[in-house]
DNA sequence: GCCAACGTTGGC
DNA sequence: GCCAACGTTGGC
């Protein structure tokens, strides 16, 4: 079993949205490294820290707001082929057309997994808290310029953060 | 709103 | 295959 950190902009899709929905497809990831983690390394039951990024609201600082769980096998991200979608990817569409024309198998560019709600922390474990804690100094998320929206997390770091919020 | 970091694209 | 240009992320 592995552990992850998944980022979402809090005012775009928050832990509250996930709690309400119960489960959601993690659509819109358009970074190969992040996709590879979902497609090649996640297993059903893996746990992830749910991180809110890019907050401008002081009342909702950036940080870990709760826990989510991988709840599906990887499958194609349909939003990549929806022209109206924010994350529409014309390159992936032409790849599909080319495959159909040449009668070869189409391998979807973008794959995702579903995440289901596990818990919401009573108080978020903020980014500044992570940065101040020497035990967490190696976490990817607190390193400068770390833009990766899906990151692997060490089990000890995962447990440390979750335990501190129980 | 600014800007550093960094992934991706495209010309050569 | 290099690298400049460009777009996006995300912290501040």
PDB file of C-alpha atoms (C1' of nucleotides) in Angstrom:
ATOM      1  CA  UNK A   1       0.000   0.000   0.000  1.00  0.00           C
ATOM      2  CA  UNK A   2       1.236   3.438  -0.966  1.00  0.00           C
ATOM      3  CA  UNK A   3       0.624   6.971   0.211  1.00  0.00           C
ATOM      4  CA  UNK A   4       0.083  10.129  -1.810  1.00  0.00           C
ATOM      5  CA  UNK A   5      -0.634  13.804  -1.715  1.00  0.00           C
ATOM      6  CA  UNK A   6      -3.183  15.152  -4.166  1.00  0.00           C
ATOM      7  CA  UNK A   7      -3.589  18.856  -4.816  1.00  0.00           C
ATOM      8  CA  UNK A   8      -6.740  20.700  -5.641  1.00  0.00           C
ATOM      9  CA  UNK A   9      -7.550  24.359  -5.651  1.00  0.00           C
ATOM     10  CA  UNK A  10      -9.821  24.766  -2.671  1.00  0.00           C
ATOM     11  CA  UNK A  11     -12.293  27.028  -4.462  1.00  0.00           C
ATOM     12  CA  UNK A  12     -12.340  24.658  -7.428  1.00  0.00           C
ATOM     13  CA  UNK A  13     -12.876  21.275  -5.777  1.00  0.00           C
ATOM     14  CA  UNK A  14     -12.505  21.107  -2.015  1.00  0.00           C
ATOM     15  CA  UNK A  15     -12.552  18.372   0.603  1.00  0.00           C
ATOM     16  CA  UNK A  16     -16.123  19.470   1.328  1.00  0.00           C
ATOM     17  CA  UNK A  17     -17.051  18.772  -2.274  1.00  0.00           C
ATOM     18  CA  UNK A  18     -15.533  15.316  -1.961  1.00  0.00           C
ATOM     19  CA  UNK A  19     -17.395  14.694   1.290  1.00  0.00           C
ATOM     20  CA  UNK A  20     -20.641  15.692  -0.407  1.00  0.00           C
ATOM     21  CA  UNK A  21     -19.949  13.593  -3.510  1.00  0.00           C
ATOM     22  CA  UNK A  22     -18.498  10.624  -1.644  1.00  0.00           C
ATOM     23  CA  UNK A  23     -16.409   9.790  -4.659  1.00  0.00           C
ATOM     24  CA  UNK A  24     -15.009  11.675  -7.637  1.00  0.00           C
ATOM     25  CA  UNK A  25     -12.979  10.978 -10.775  1.00  0.00           C
ATOM     26  CA  UNK A  26      -9.681  12.862 -10.491  1.00  0.00           C
ATOM     27  CA  UNK A  27     -10.117  14.447 -13.904  1.00  0.00           C
ATOM     28  CA  UNK A  28      -8.101  17.160 -15.582  1.00  0.00           C
ATOM     29  CA  UNK A  29      -4.568  16.118 -14.702  1.00  0.00           C
ATOM     30  CA  UNK A  30      -2.445  17.099 -17.704  1.00  0.00           C
ATOM     31  CA  UNK A  31       1.020  16.397 -16.417  1.00  0.00           C
ATOM     32  CA  UNK A  32       2.743  13.175 -17.413  1.00  0.00           C
ATOM     33  CA  UNK A  33       4.458  12.527 -14.129  1.00  0.00           C
ATOM     34  CA  UNK A  34       1.214  12.985 -12.208  1.00  0.00           C
ATOM     35  CA  UNK A  35      -0.610  10.799 -14.708  1.00  0.00           C
ATOM     36  CA  UNK A  36       2.004   8.085 -14.374  1.00  0.00           C
ATOM     37  CA  UNK A  37       1.470   7.959 -10.640  1.00  0.00           C
ATOM     38  CA  UNK A  38      -2.261   7.417 -11.158  1.00  0.00           C
ATOM     39  CA  UNK A  39      -1.945   5.062 -14.089  1.00  0.00           C
ATOM     40  CA  UNK A  40       1.030   2.962 -13.054  1.00  0.00           C
ATOM     41  CA  UNK A  41       1.461   3.150  -9.328  1.00  0.00           C
ATOM     42  CA  UNK A  42      -1.831   3.670  -7.528  1.00  0.00           C
ATOM     43  CA  UNK A  43      -3.737   0.713  -6.134  1.00  0.00           C
ATOM     44  CA  UNK A  44      -7.266   0.588  -4.807  1.00  0.00           C
ATOM     45  CA  UNK A  45      -7.086   1.366  -1.107  1.00  0.00           C
ATOM     46  CA  UNK A  46      -4.038   3.639  -1.281  1.00  0.00           C
ATOM     47  CA  UNK A  47      -4.498   6.700   0.917  1.00  0.00           C
ATOM     48  CA  UNK A  48      -3.871  10.298  -0.057  1.00  0.00           C
ATOM     49  CA  UNK A  49      -3.537  13.575   1.790  1.00  0.00           C
ATOM     50  CA  UNK A  50      -6.033  15.992   0.270  1.00  0.00           C
ATOM     51  CA  UNK A  51      -4.196  19.291  -0.201  1.00  0.00           C
ATOM     52  CA  UNK A  52      -5.727  22.665  -0.995  1.00  0.00           C
ATOM     53  CA  UNK A  53      -3.437  24.870  -3.082  1.00  0.00           C
ATOM     54  CA  UNK A  54      -3.532  28.412  -4.435  1.00  0.00           C
ATOM     55  CA  UNK A  55      -5.744  29.812  -1.720  1.00  0.00           C
ATOM     56  CA  UNK A  56      -5.978  33.565  -1.541  1.00  0.00           C
ATOM     57  CA  UNK A  57      -8.320  33.419   1.434  1.00  0.00           C
ATOM     58  CA  UNK A  58      -6.465  33.829   4.732  1.00  0.00           C
ATOM     59  CA  UNK A  59      -9.201  31.871   6.507  1.00  0.00           C
ATOM     60  CA  UNK A  60      -8.479  28.863   4.313  1.00  0.00           C
ATOM     61  CA  UNK A  61      -4.708  28.621   4.126  1.00  0.00           C
ATOM     62  CA  UNK A  62      -2.953  26.175   1.857  1.00  0.00           C
ATOM     63  CA  UNK A  63      -2.470  22.809   3.457  1.00  0.00           C
ATOM     64  CA  UNK A  64      -3.758  19.295   4.010  1.00  0.00           C
ATOM     65  CA  UNK A  65      -7.491  19.310   4.700  1.00  0.00           C
ATOM     66  CA  UNK A  66      -8.208  15.607   4.996  1.00  0.00           C
ATOM     67  CA  UNK A  67      -7.732  12.128   3.592  1.00  0.00           C
ATOM     68  CA  UNK A  68      -8.992  10.436   0.440  1.00  0.00           C
ATOM     69  CA  UNK A  69      -8.736   6.883  -0.824  1.00  0.00           C
ATOM     70  CA  UNK A  70      -8.044   5.431  -4.249  1.00  0.00           C
ATOM     71  CA  UNK A  71     -11.259   3.660  -5.155  1.00  0.00           C
ATOM     72  CA  UNK A  72     -10.967   2.575  -8.780  1.00  0.00           C
ATOM     73  CA  UNK A  73      -8.590   1.122 -11.281  1.00  0.00           C
ATOM     74  CA  UNK A  74      -7.131   3.615 -13.759  1.00  0.00           C
ATOM     75  CA  UNK A  75      -9.391   4.474 -16.693  1.00  0.00           C
ATOM     76  CA  UNK A  76      -9.363   7.074 -19.490  1.00  0.00           C
ATOM     77  CA  UNK A  77     -10.089  10.697 -18.597  1.00  0.00           C
ATOM     78  CA  UNK A  78     -13.038  11.494 -20.864  1.00  0.00           C
ATOM     79  CA  UNK A  79     -12.742  15.238 -20.274  1.00  0.00           C
ATOM     80  CA  UNK A  80      -9.634  15.301 -22.477  1.00  0.00           C
ATOM     81  CA  UNK A  81     -11.899  14.722 -25.508  1.00  0.00           C
ATOM     82  CA  UNK A  82     -14.654  17.141 -24.574  1.00  0.00           C
ATOM     83  CA  UNK A  83     -14.079  20.376 -26.500  1.00  0.00           C
ATOM     84  CA  UNK A  84     -16.007  22.413 -23.962  1.00  0.00           C
ATOM     85  CA  UNK A  85     -14.022  21.092 -21.031  1.00  0.00           C
ATOM     86  CA  UNK A  86     -11.469  23.287 -19.360  1.00  0.00           C
ATOM     87  CA  UNK A  87      -8.882  20.542 -19.789  1.00  0.00           C
ATOM     88  CA  UNK A  88      -9.701  19.609 -23.385  1.00  0.00           C
ATOM     89  CA  UNK A  89      -6.625  18.206 -25.138  1.00  0.00           C
ATOM     90  CA  UNK A  90      -6.744  18.398 -28.951  1.00  0.00           C
ATOM     91  CA  UNK A  91      -3.441  16.520 -29.236  1.00  0.00           C
ATOM     92  CA  UNK A  92      -4.977  13.490 -27.570  1.00  0.00           C
ATOM     93  CA  UNK A  93      -7.989  13.694 -29.892  1.00  0.00           C
ATOM     94  CA  UNK A  94      -5.815  13.683 -33.001  1.00  0.00           C
ATOM     95  CA  UNK A  95      -3.870  10.759 -31.603  1.00  0.00           C
ATOM     96  CA  UNK A  96      -7.123   8.839 -31.344  1.00  0.00           C
ATOM     97  CA  UNK A  97      -8.181   9.749 -34.886  1.00  0.00           C
ATOM     98  CA  UNK A  98      -4.817   8.712 -36.240  1.00  0.00           C
ATOM     99  CA  UNK A  99      -5.045   5.360 -34.469  1.00  0.00           C
ATOM    100  CA  UNK A 100      -8.523   4.765 -35.893  1.00  0.00           C
ATOM    101  CA  UNK A 101      -7.383   5.679 -39.398  1.00  0.00           C
ATOM    102  CA  UNK A 102      -4.389   3.390 -39.317  1.00  0.00           C
ATOM    103  CA  UNK A 103      -6.392   0.693 -37.550  1.00  0.00           C
ATOM    104  CA  UNK A 104      -4.016   0.494 -34.616  1.00  0.00           C
ATOM    105  CA  UNK A 105      -4.892   0.414 -30.973  1.00  0.00           C
ATOM    106  CA  UNK A 106      -5.562   3.762 -29.410  1.00  0.00           C
ATOM    107  CA  UNK A 107      -3.838   4.224 -26.073  1.00  0.00           C
ATOM    108  CA  UNK A 108      -5.503   7.053 -24.171  1.00  0.00           C
ATOM    109  CA  UNK A 109      -3.095   9.801 -23.243  1.00  0.00           C
ATOM    110  CA  UNK A 110      -4.803  10.766 -20.020  1.00  0.00           C
ATOM    111  CA  UNK A 111      -5.847   8.281 -17.383  1.00  0.00           C
ATOM    112  CA  UNK A 112      -7.293   8.831 -13.957  1.00  0.00           C
ATOM    113  CA  UNK A 113      -8.518   7.049 -10.853  1.00  0.00           C
ATOM    114  CA  UNK A 114     -11.487   7.731  -8.596  1.00  0.00           C
ATOM    115  CA  UNK A 115     -10.913   9.055  -5.112  1.00  0.00           C
ATOM    116  CA  UNK A 116     -13.400   8.535  -2.333  1.00  0.00           C
ATOM    117  CA  UNK A 117     -13.821  10.527   0.853  1.00  0.00           C
ATOM    118  CA  UNK A 118     -12.191   9.205   4.005  1.00  0.00           C
ATOM    119  CA  UNK A 119     -12.063  12.071   6.447  1.00  0.00           C
ATOM    120  CA  UNK A 120     -11.839  15.786   6.858  1.00  0.00           C
ATOM    121  CA  UNK A 121      -9.519  17.215   9.491  1.00  0.00           C
ATOM    122  CA  UNK A 122     -11.095  19.461  12.101  1.00  0.00           C
ATOM    123  CA  UNK A 123      -8.287  21.900  11.456  1.00  0.00           C
ATOM    124  CA  UNK A 124      -6.122  21.788   8.348  1.00  0.00           C
ATOM    125  CA  UNK A 125      -2.463  20.868   8.570  1.00  0.00           C
ATOM    126  CA  UNK A 126      -1.199  23.995   6.894  1.00  0.00           C
ATOM    127  CA  UNK A 127       1.719  24.375   4.546  1.00  0.00           C
ATOM    128  CA  UNK A 128       3.412  26.730   6.991  1.00  0.00           C
ATOM    129  CA  UNK A 129       3.034  24.082   9.683  1.00  0.00           C
ATOM    130  CA  UNK A 130       4.639  21.508   7.389  1.00  0.00           C
ATOM    131  CA  UNK A 131       7.482  23.904   6.644  1.00  0.00           C
ATOM    132  CA  UNK A 132       8.069  24.629  10.324  1.00  0.00           C
ATOM    133  CA  UNK A 133       8.206  20.951  11.325  1.00  0.00           C
ATOM    134  CA  UNK A 134      11.725  19.522  10.974  1.00  0.00           C
ATOM    135  CA  UNK A 135      10.230  16.018  10.764  1.00  0.00           C
ATOM    136  CA  UNK A 136       8.532  16.953   7.506  1.00  0.00           C
ATOM    137  CA  UNK A 137      11.313  18.932   5.902  1.00  0.00           C
ATOM    138  CA  UNK A 138      11.800  16.365   3.160  1.00  0.00           C
ATOM    139  CA  UNK A 139       8.217  16.393   1.985  1.00  0.00           C
ATOM    140  CA  UNK A 140       7.977  17.314  -1.677  1.00  0.00           C
ATOM    141  CA  UNK A 141       5.138  19.721  -1.143  1.00  0.00           C
ATOM    142  CA  UNK A 142       7.183  22.109   0.975  1.00  0.00           C
ATOM    143  CA  UNK A 143      10.098  22.268  -1.397  1.00  0.00           C
ATOM    144  CA  UNK A 144      10.361  25.428  -3.411  1.00  0.00           C
ATOM    145  CA  UNK A 145       8.924  25.196  -6.872  1.00  0.00           C
ATOM    146  CA  UNK A 146       7.193  21.886  -6.315  1.00  0.00           C
ATOM    147  CA  UNK A 147       4.310  22.130  -8.739  1.00  0.00           C
ATOM    148  CA  UNK A 148       3.558  18.447  -9.138  1.00  0.00           C
ATOM    149  CA  UNK A 149      -0.149  17.966  -8.418  1.00  0.00           C
ATOM    150  CA  UNK A 150       0.195  14.331  -7.391  1.00  0.00           C
ATOM    151  CA  UNK A 151       3.110  13.392  -5.197  1.00  0.00           C
ATOM    152  CA  UNK A 152       4.194  10.244  -3.413  1.00  0.00           C
ATOM    153  CA  UNK A 153       4.402  10.605   0.371  1.00  0.00           C
ATOM    154  CA  UNK A 154       6.357   8.496   2.819  1.00  0.00           C
ATOM    155  CA  UNK A 155       4.243   6.340   5.098  1.00  0.00           C
ATOM    156  CA  UNK A 156       5.868   7.915   8.147  1.00  0.00           C
ATOM    157  CA  UNK A 157       5.014  11.416   6.960  1.00  0.00           C
ATOM    158  CA  UNK A 158       1.457  10.389   6.148  1.00  0.00           C
ATOM    159  CA  UNK A 159       0.980   8.803   9.559  1.00  0.00           C
ATOM    160  CA  UNK A 160       2.623  11.712  11.335  1.00  0.00           C
ATOM    161  CA  UNK A 161       0.255  14.252   9.766  1.00  0.00           C
ATOM    162  CA  UNK A 162      -2.868  12.137  10.234  1.00  0.00           C
ATOM    163  CA  UNK A 163      -1.984  11.234  13.833  1.00  0.00           C
ATOM    164  CA  UNK A 164      -1.462  14.881  14.729  1.00  0.00           C
ATOM    165  CA  UNK A 165      -5.015  15.566  13.597  1.00  0.00           C
ATOM    166  CA  UNK A 166      -6.721  12.771  15.497  1.00  0.00           C
TER     167      UNK A 166
ATOM    168  C1'  DG B   1      -0.763  40.917  -8.909  1.00  0.00           C
ATOM    169  C1'  DC B   2       3.955  39.439  -9.152  1.00  0.00           C
ATOM    170  C1'  DC B   3       7.270  36.342 -10.274  1.00  0.00           C
ATOM    171  C1'  DA B   4      10.138  32.053  -9.740  1.00  0.00           C
ATOM    172  C1'  DA B   5      10.008  27.428 -11.104  1.00  0.00           C
ATOM    173  C1'  DC B   6       9.417  24.307 -14.411  1.00  0.00           C
ATOM    174  C1'  DG B   7       6.965  21.405 -18.027  1.00  0.00           C
ATOM    175  C1'  DT B   8       6.037  21.608 -22.921  1.00  0.00           C
ATOM    176  C1'  DT B   9       6.497  23.142 -27.661  1.00  0.00           C
ATOM    177  C1'  DG B  10       8.678  24.094 -31.775  1.00  0.00           C
ATOM    178  C1'  DG B  11      12.411  26.001 -34.676  1.00  0.00           C
ATOM    179  C1'  DC B  12      16.826  24.957 -35.926  1.00  0.00           C
TER     180       DC B  12
ATOM    181  C1'  DG C   1      19.038  16.842 -29.526  1.00  0.00           C
ATOM    182  C1'  DC C   2      19.413  21.625 -27.967  1.00  0.00           C
ATOM    183  C1'  DC C   3      17.388  25.519 -26.177  1.00  0.00           C
ATOM    184  C1'  DA C   4      14.534  29.764 -26.400  1.00  0.00           C
ATOM    185  C1'  DA C   5       9.879  30.951 -26.011  1.00  0.00           C
ATOM    186  C1'  DC C   6       5.795  30.240 -23.941  1.00  0.00           C
ATOM    187  C1'  DG C   7       2.163  28.821 -20.712  1.00  0.00           C
ATOM    188  C1'  DT C   8       0.888  27.349 -16.199  1.00  0.00           C
ATOM    189  C1'  DT C   9       1.330  26.554 -11.295  1.00  0.00           C
ATOM    190  C1'  DG C  10       1.366  28.183  -6.935  1.00  0.00           C
ATOM    191  C1'  DG C  11       3.436  30.678  -2.952  1.00  0.00           C
ATOM    192  C1'  DC C  12       3.800  35.112  -1.307  1.00  0.00           C
TER     193       DC C  12
END
